Amino acid sequence: SVSSNEGGTGAVASADPTVGAPPTMTKAFGAGTVVFGQSVSLAFTMTNTNTTVSTTGLGFTDNLPSGLTVATPNGLVNTCGGTATAVASSSVVQLSGGSLAAGASCTFSVNVIGTSVGSKNNSALVTSANLGNGNTANASIAVLAATPTLSVTNTPTAYTGSAIAAQVACLGGGTATVTNYSNGTNYNSANAPTAAGNYTVTANCAQSANYSAQNGLTASFVINAAVTQTPISNTALLTLAGLLAAAGWWTLEQRQRA
């Protein structure tokens, strides 16, 4: 109780049991690194540390940093209630209207994809309607350069007597430099093939914005032998006509004459 010499004994002071601490949140990527073009999970864990007061209107808005977007499929999992938003290929992840009982925790997770190489730092503030704003949770991940692959096409696919113009490219990577064509027997050259056969091309791919440089990549392709067509001679046609006539198959002209 509170007392004074002049005012007497006052009322007993006590804490308001309906007011509690705001929610807390942690967040973490599923790995410390992810390769460009690949996906990784991003998880949020929200906790109500109060022993008697529930949390209402729980939520957050996470604006993903440049170089991260929501993956397809998004792999969304939400145990916090409310409305979860994570549109594939977008850069916003959001929860609104969630709730937590006293002393409870919930999770919200989504898959994101690395769209540019580099370190990505991500933060989001957890909020609530009845207990106010909580802390800002942070997480970081490094998006690593991807490895290019080699692609080869050739036009025409059948050998016609001149060198085949093989089209060699580094998919996702930089410029392709051919170091060798081989058919496994008698052809090993950096020059384009000059005969039909099964070939393996070896090339180096230069570094590009999101792909690393790679040497000695290989790809296979086939140059078919030229196809020749033998025309049917007049003699063969006459012989066929004679056989049909012998078998009783007359032509329309012969029947008209008869």
mmCIF file of C-alpha atoms in Angstrom:
data_model
loop_
_atom_site.group_PDB
_atom_site.id
_atom_site.type_symbol
_atom_site.label_atom_id
_atom_site.label_comp_id
_atom_site.label_asym_id
_atom_site.label_seq_id
_atom_site.Cartn_x
_atom_site.Cartn_y
_atom_site.Cartn_z
ATOM 1 C CA SER A 1 0.000 0.000 0.000
ATOM 2 C CA VAL A 2 0.945 3.655 -0.402
ATOM 3 C CA SER A 3 0.645 6.031 2.596
ATOM 4 C CA SER A 4 1.429 9.651 3.492
ATOM 5 C CA ASN A 5 1.258 11.754 6.586
ATOM 6 C CA GLU A 6 -1.375 13.973 5.028
ATOM 7 C CA GLY A 7 -3.290 11.824 2.600
ATOM 8 C CA GLY A 8 -3.637 8.536 4.398
ATOM 9 C CA THR A 9 -3.323 5.095 2.876
ATOM 10 C CA GLY A 10 -3.642 4.821 -0.914
ATOM 11 C CA ALA A 11 -4.658 1.980 -3.237
ATOM 12 C CA VAL A 12 -2.457 -1.064 -3.849
ATOM 13 C CA ALA A 13 -0.422 -0.737 -7.115
ATOM 14 C CA SER A 14 -0.318 -3.763 -9.465
ATOM 15 C CA ALA A 15 0.694 -4.554 -13.100
ATOM 16 C CA ASP A 16 -2.002 -4.743 -15.754
ATOM 17 C CA PRO A 17 -2.302 -8.478 -16.564
ATOM 18 C CA THR A 18 -3.760 -7.702 -20.011
ATOM 19 C CA VAL A 19 -0.548 -6.070 -21.253
ATOM 20 C CA GLY A 20 2.383 -8.264 -22.231
ATOM 21 C CA ALA A 21 5.611 -8.279 -24.190
ATOM 22 C CA PRO A 22 5.499 -8.054 -28.005
ATOM 23 C CA PRO A 23 6.192 -11.169 -30.094
ATOM 24 C CA THR A 24 9.715 -12.173 -31.080
ATOM 25 C CA MET A 25 10.915 -13.577 -34.406
ATOM 26 C CA THR A 26 13.966 -15.368 -35.751
ATOM 27 C CA LYS A 27 14.650 -16.193 -39.386
ATOM 28 C CA ALA A 28 17.122 -18.427 -41.180
ATOM 29 C CA PHE A 29 17.944 -19.705 -44.652
ATOM 30 C CA GLY A 30 18.139 -23.454 -45.110
ATOM 31 C CA ALA A 31 21.833 -23.158 -46.065
ATOM 32 C CA GLY A 32 24.593 -20.584 -45.966
ATOM 33 C CA THR A 33 24.946 -20.603 -49.751
ATOM 34 C CA VAL A 34 22.837 -21.361 -52.811
ATOM 35 C CA VAL A 35 23.844 -21.696 -56.463
ATOM 36 C CA PHE A 36 22.436 -19.181 -58.930
ATOM 37 C CA GLY A 37 19.135 -20.459 -60.307
ATOM 38 C CA GLN A 38 18.614 -22.927 -57.447
ATOM 39 C CA SER A 39 16.185 -22.649 -54.522
ATOM 40 C CA VAL A 40 16.662 -22.648 -50.753
ATOM 41 C CA SER A 41 14.216 -22.426 -47.843
ATOM 42 C CA LEU A 42 13.692 -19.280 -45.776
ATOM 43 C CA ALA A 43 12.045 -19.919 -42.397
ATOM 44 C CA PHE A 44 10.520 -17.520 -39.839
ATOM 45 C CA THR A 45 9.844 -18.616 -36.255
ATOM 46 C CA MET A 46 7.579 -16.380 -34.158
ATOM 47 C CA THR A 47 7.165 -16.767 -30.382
ATOM 48 C CA ASN A 48 4.826 -15.354 -27.766
ATOM 49 C CA THR A 49 6.892 -15.200 -24.572
ATOM 50 C CA ASN A 50 3.958 -14.175 -22.380
ATOM 51 C CA THR A 51 2.531 -16.744 -19.989
ATOM 52 C CA THR A 52 -1.046 -15.452 -19.867
ATOM 53 C CA VAL A 53 -1.620 -13.150 -22.842
ATOM 54 C CA SER A 54 -2.262 -14.292 -26.410
ATOM 55 C CA THR A 55 -0.871 -12.498 -29.457
ATOM 56 C CA THR A 56 -3.342 -11.341 -32.102
ATOM 57 C CA GLY A 57 -2.857 -9.692 -35.474
ATOM 58 C CA LEU A 58 0.547 -11.356 -35.785
ATOM 59 C CA GLY A 59 2.439 -10.613 -38.970
ATOM 60 C CA PHE A 60 5.440 -9.357 -40.906
ATOM 61 C CA THR A 61 6.338 -8.081 -44.365
ATOM 62 C CA ASP A 62 9.639 -9.244 -45.807
ATOM 63 C CA ASN A 63 10.847 -7.389 -48.888
ATOM 64 C CA LEU A 64 13.443 -9.741 -50.304
ATOM 65 C CA PRO A 65 16.741 -8.158 -51.328
ATOM 66 C CA SER A 66 17.711 -7.778 -54.979
ATOM 67 C CA GLY A 67 18.845 -11.152 -56.262
ATOM 68 C CA LEU A 68 16.278 -13.245 -54.376
ATOM 69 C CA THR A 69 12.716 -14.036 -55.451
ATOM 70 C CA VAL A 70 10.039 -16.500 -54.391
ATOM 71 C CA ALA A 71 10.646 -19.855 -56.077
ATOM 72 C CA THR A 72 8.284 -21.879 -58.254
ATOM 73 C CA PRO A 73 6.796 -23.838 -56.550
ATOM 74 C CA ASN A 74 6.977 -21.648 -53.463
ATOM 75 C CA GLY A 75 6.867 -24.508 -50.920
ATOM 76 C CA LEU A 76 4.838 -22.335 -48.549
ATOM 77 C CA VAL A 77 4.182 -23.704 -45.045
ATOM 78 C CA ASN A 78 2.379 -21.607 -42.411
ATOM 79 C CA THR A 79 1.392 -22.699 -38.893
ATOM 80 C CA CYS A 80 0.675 -19.160 -37.635
ATOM 81 C CA GLY A 81 -2.830 -18.798 -39.021
ATOM 82 C CA GLY A 82 -3.933 -15.611 -40.716
ATOM 83 C CA THR A 83 -3.149 -14.907 -44.375
ATOM 84 C CA ALA A 84 0.181 -15.973 -45.868
ATOM 85 C CA THR A 85 1.365 -14.431 -49.144
ATOM 86 C CA ALA A 86 4.289 -15.655 -51.244
ATOM 87 C CA VAL A 87 3.602 -15.258 -54.969
ATOM 88 C CA ALA A 88 6.038 -17.172 -57.184
ATOM 89 C CA SER A 89 8.642 -14.922 -58.861
ATOM 90 C CA SER A 90 7.720 -11.983 -56.594
ATOM 91 C CA SER A 91 10.025 -10.311 -54.087
ATOM 92 C CA VAL A 92 7.589 -9.981 -51.161
ATOM 93 C CA VAL A 93 6.789 -12.552 -48.450
ATOM 94 C CA GLN A 94 4.040 -11.581 -46.023
ATOM 95 C CA LEU A 95 1.941 -12.779 -43.087
ATOM 96 C CA SER A 96 -1.038 -10.906 -41.656
ATOM 97 C CA GLY A 97 -3.710 -11.661 -39.076
ATOM 98 C CA GLY A 98 -1.899 -14.538 -37.381
ATOM 99 C CA SER A 99 -2.248 -15.476 -33.718
ATOM 100 C CA LEU A 100 -0.283 -17.156 -30.945
ATOM 101 C CA ALA A 101 -1.467 -18.530 -27.647
ATOM 102 C CA ALA A 102 0.492 -17.601 -24.541
ATOM 103 C CA GLY A 103 3.888 -19.309 -24.542
ATOM 104 C CA ALA A 104 3.410 -20.700 -28.056
ATOM 105 C CA SER A 105 5.523 -20.546 -31.225
ATOM 106 C CA CYS A 106 4.713 -20.934 -34.920
ATOM 107 C CA THR A 107 6.629 -21.154 -38.179
ATOM 108 C CA PHE A 108 6.311 -19.723 -41.660
ATOM 109 C CA SER A 109 8.608 -21.011 -44.414
ATOM 110 C CA VAL A 110 8.948 -20.468 -48.144
ATOM 111 C CA ASN A 111 11.388 -21.367 -50.895
ATOM 112 C CA VAL A 112 13.358 -18.591 -52.559
ATOM 113 C CA ILE A 113 15.629 -18.672 -55.594
ATOM 114 C CA GLY A 114 18.917 -16.900 -56.242
ATOM 115 C CA THR A 115 18.644 -14.667 -59.303
ATOM 116 C CA SER A 116 21.994 -12.879 -59.114
ATOM 117 C CA VAL A 117 25.390 -13.723 -57.632
ATOM 118 C CA GLY A 118 26.523 -12.102 -54.386
ATOM 119 C CA SER A 119 25.808 -11.750 -50.668
ATOM 120 C CA LYS A 120 22.143 -11.166 -49.814
ATOM 121 C CA ASN A 121 21.128 -9.642 -46.469
ATOM 122 C CA ASN A 122 17.498 -9.932 -45.451
ATOM 123 C CA SER A 123 15.561 -8.407 -42.535
ATOM 124 C CA ALA A 124 11.932 -8.194 -41.404
ATOM 125 C CA LEU A 125 10.023 -6.719 -38.440
ATOM 126 C CA VAL A 126 7.462 -8.823 -36.557
ATOM 127 C CA THR A 127 4.288 -6.983 -35.546
ATOM 128 C CA SER A 128 1.090 -7.649 -33.627
ATOM 129 C CA ALA A 129 -2.231 -5.880 -33.180
ATOM 130 C CA ASN A 130 -2.518 -6.142 -29.397
ATOM 131 C CA LEU A 131 1.103 -6.188 -28.196
ATOM 132 C CA GLY A 132 2.819 -3.893 -30.661
ATOM 133 C CA ASN A 133 5.960 -4.383 -32.696
ATOM 134 C CA GLY A 134 8.579 -6.919 -31.796
ATOM 135 C CA ASN A 135 12.148 -7.257 -33.026
ATOM 136 C CA THR A 136 13.711 -7.093 -36.485
ATOM 137 C CA ALA A 137 15.015 -10.505 -37.537
ATOM 138 C CA ASN A 138 17.977 -10.789 -39.904
ATOM 139 C CA ALA A 139 19.451 -13.528 -42.105
ATOM 140 C CA SER A 140 22.100 -13.643 -44.845
ATOM 141 C CA ILE A 141 22.969 -15.969 -47.700
ATOM 142 C CA ALA A 142 25.553 -15.997 -50.500
ATOM 143 C CA VAL A 143 24.394 -16.780 -54.049
ATOM 144 C CA LEU A 144 27.213 -18.570 -55.874
ATOM 145 C CA ALA A 145 27.983 -18.638 -59.592
ATOM 146 C CA ALA A 146 26.533 -21.595 -61.484
ATOM 147 C CA THR A 147 28.451 -23.965 -63.738
ATOM 148 C CA PRO A 148 27.664 -23.581 -67.460
ATOM 149 C CA THR A 149 26.863 -26.528 -69.694
ATOM 150 C CA LEU A 150 27.900 -27.069 -73.294
ATOM 151 C CA SER A 151 25.406 -27.281 -76.122
ATOM 152 C CA VAL A 152 26.137 -28.225 -79.720
ATOM 153 C CA THR A 153 23.955 -28.332 -82.802
ATOM 154 C CA ASN A 154 25.039 -28.842 -86.376
ATOM 155 C CA THR A 155 23.465 -27.826 -89.674
ATOM 156 C CA PRO A 156 22.972 -29.860 -91.756
ATOM 157 C CA THR A 157 22.803 -33.105 -89.775
ATOM 158 C CA ALA A 158 23.848 -35.094 -92.835
ATOM 159 C CA TYR A 159 27.305 -34.759 -94.370
ATOM 160 C CA THR A 160 27.142 -33.107 -97.795
ATOM 161 C CA GLY A 161 30.804 -33.008 -98.779
ATOM 162 C CA SER A 162 31.930 -29.857 -96.962
ATOM 163 C CA ALA A 163 32.888 -29.065 -93.373
ATOM 164 C CA ILE A 164 29.946 -29.187 -90.943
ATOM 165 C CA ALA A 165 29.133 -25.837 -89.333
ATOM 166 C CA ALA A 166 28.739 -27.056 -85.747
ATOM 167 C CA GLN A 167 27.105 -24.487 -83.446
ATOM 168 C CA VAL A 168 28.737 -24.691 -80.008
ATOM 169 C CA ALA A 169 27.426 -22.571 -77.127
ATOM 170 C CA CYS A 170 27.829 -22.278 -73.354
ATOM 171 C CA LEU A 171 24.337 -22.436 -71.904
ATOM 172 C CA GLY A 172 24.105 -19.617 -69.359
ATOM 173 C CA GLY A 173 27.803 -18.905 -69.611
ATOM 174 C CA GLY A 174 30.118 -16.775 -71.683
ATOM 175 C CA THR A 175 31.733 -17.358 -75.055
ATOM 176 C CA ALA A 176 32.566 -20.936 -76.054
ATOM 177 C CA THR A 177 36.048 -21.645 -77.424
ATOM 178 C CA VAL A 178 36.328 -25.025 -79.135
ATOM 179 C CA THR A 179 39.552 -26.891 -78.436
ATOM 180 C CA ASN A 180 38.826 -30.211 -80.143
ATOM 181 C CA TYR A 181 36.444 -32.324 -82.202
ATOM 182 C CA SER A 182 36.920 -36.068 -81.951
ATOM 183 C CA ASN A 183 35.164 -39.071 -83.403
ATOM 184 C CA GLY A 184 37.120 -41.498 -81.234
ATOM 185 C CA THR A 185 39.132 -42.936 -84.132
ATOM 186 C CA ASN A 186 40.893 -40.893 -86.773
ATOM 187 C CA TYR A 187 39.566 -37.380 -86.257
ATOM 188 C CA ASN A 188 41.000 -35.067 -83.610
ATOM 189 C CA SER A 189 41.052 -31.423 -84.583
ATOM 190 C CA ALA A 190 39.874 -27.986 -83.508
ATOM 191 C CA ASN A 191 38.516 -27.582 -87.028
ATOM 192 C CA ALA A 192 34.932 -28.446 -87.859
ATOM 193 C CA PRO A 193 34.322 -32.094 -88.828
ATOM 194 C CA THR A 194 34.594 -33.040 -92.489
ATOM 195 C CA ALA A 195 33.017 -36.474 -92.427
ATOM 196 C CA ALA A 196 30.010 -38.329 -91.073
ATOM 197 C CA GLY A 197 30.303 -39.939 -87.647
ATOM 198 C CA ASN A 198 29.693 -39.672 -83.897
ATOM 199 C CA TYR A 199 31.584 -36.693 -82.484
ATOM 200 C CA THR A 200 32.534 -35.252 -79.113
ATOM 201 C CA VAL A 201 33.346 -31.567 -78.962
ATOM 202 C CA THR A 202 35.504 -30.137 -76.172
ATOM 203 C CA ALA A 203 35.325 -26.427 -75.366
ATOM 204 C CA ASN A 204 36.106 -23.807 -72.742
ATOM 205 C CA CYS A 205 33.397 -21.476 -71.443
ATOM 206 C CA ALA A 206 34.315 -17.952 -70.376
ATOM 207 C CA GLN A 207 32.977 -16.411 -67.165
ATOM 208 C CA SER A 208 29.724 -14.456 -67.303
ATOM 209 C CA ALA A 209 27.663 -12.460 -64.804
ATOM 210 C CA ASN A 210 26.177 -15.456 -62.979
ATOM 211 C CA TYR A 211 28.233 -18.375 -64.334
ATOM 212 C CA SER A 212 31.801 -19.362 -63.590
ATOM 213 C CA ALA A 213 34.474 -20.032 -66.214
ATOM 214 C CA GLN A 214 34.845 -23.730 -67.016
ATOM 215 C CA ASN A 215 37.410 -25.516 -69.175
ATOM 216 C CA GLY A 216 37.178 -28.902 -70.820
ATOM 217 C CA LEU A 217 33.400 -29.168 -71.079
ATOM 218 C CA THR A 218 32.159 -31.776 -73.567
ATOM 219 C CA ALA A 219 29.056 -32.481 -75.617
ATOM 220 C CA SER A 220 28.209 -35.113 -78.228
ATOM 221 C CA PHE A 221 26.498 -34.914 -81.595
ATOM 222 C CA VAL A 222 26.029 -37.037 -84.713
ATOM 223 C CA ILE A 223 26.670 -36.257 -88.360
ATOM 224 C CA ASN A 224 24.765 -38.757 -90.454
ATOM 225 C CA ALA A 225 25.974 -40.111 -93.743
ATOM 226 C CA ALA A 226 24.515 -38.429 -96.800
ATOM 227 C CA VAL A 227 21.308 -40.082 -98.006
ATOM 228 C CA THR A 228 21.178 -40.929 -101.704
ATOM 229 C CA GLN A 229 17.988 -41.757 -103.541
ATOM 230 C CA THR A 230 18.023 -44.070 -106.586
ATOM 231 C CA PRO A 231 15.318 -43.121 -109.110
ATOM 232 C CA ILE A 232 13.192 -45.886 -110.622
ATOM 233 C CA SER A 233 14.229 -46.387 -114.262
ATOM 234 C CA ASN A 234 11.832 -46.552 -117.224
ATOM 235 C CA THR A 235 12.862 -50.174 -117.670
ATOM 236 C CA ALA A 236 11.772 -50.974 -114.147
ATOM 237 C CA LEU A 237 8.443 -49.269 -114.745
ATOM 238 C CA LEU A 238 7.892 -51.192 -117.984
ATOM 239 C CA THR A 239 8.762 -54.448 -116.251
ATOM 240 C CA LEU A 240 6.290 -53.682 -113.477
ATOM 241 C CA ALA A 241 3.591 -52.912 -116.059
ATOM 242 C CA GLY A 242 4.279 -56.188 -117.814
ATOM 243 C CA LEU A 243 3.970 -58.157 -114.608
ATOM 244 C CA LEU A 244 0.653 -56.538 -113.802
ATOM 245 C CA ALA A 245 -0.682 -57.275 -117.264
ATOM 246 C CA ALA A 246 0.399 -60.900 -116.984
ATOM 247 C CA ALA A 247 -1.498 -61.129 -113.735
ATOM 248 C CA GLY A 248 -4.660 -59.833 -115.380
ATOM 249 C CA TRP A 249 -4.379 -56.223 -114.190
ATOM 250 C CA TRP A 250 -5.056 -54.135 -117.277
ATOM 251 C CA THR A 251 -4.628 -50.468 -117.395
ATOM 252 C CA LEU A 252 -7.647 -48.240 -118.024
ATOM 253 C CA GLU A 253 -6.380 -47.499 -121.518
ATOM 254 C CA GLN A 254 -6.100 -51.233 -122.320
ATOM 255 C CA ARG A 255 -9.647 -51.860 -121.086
ATOM 256 C CA GLN A 256 -11.006 -49.080 -123.278
ATOM 257 C CA ARG A 257 -9.277 -50.612 -126.284
ATOM 258 C CA ALA A 258 -10.779 -53.987 -125.494
#
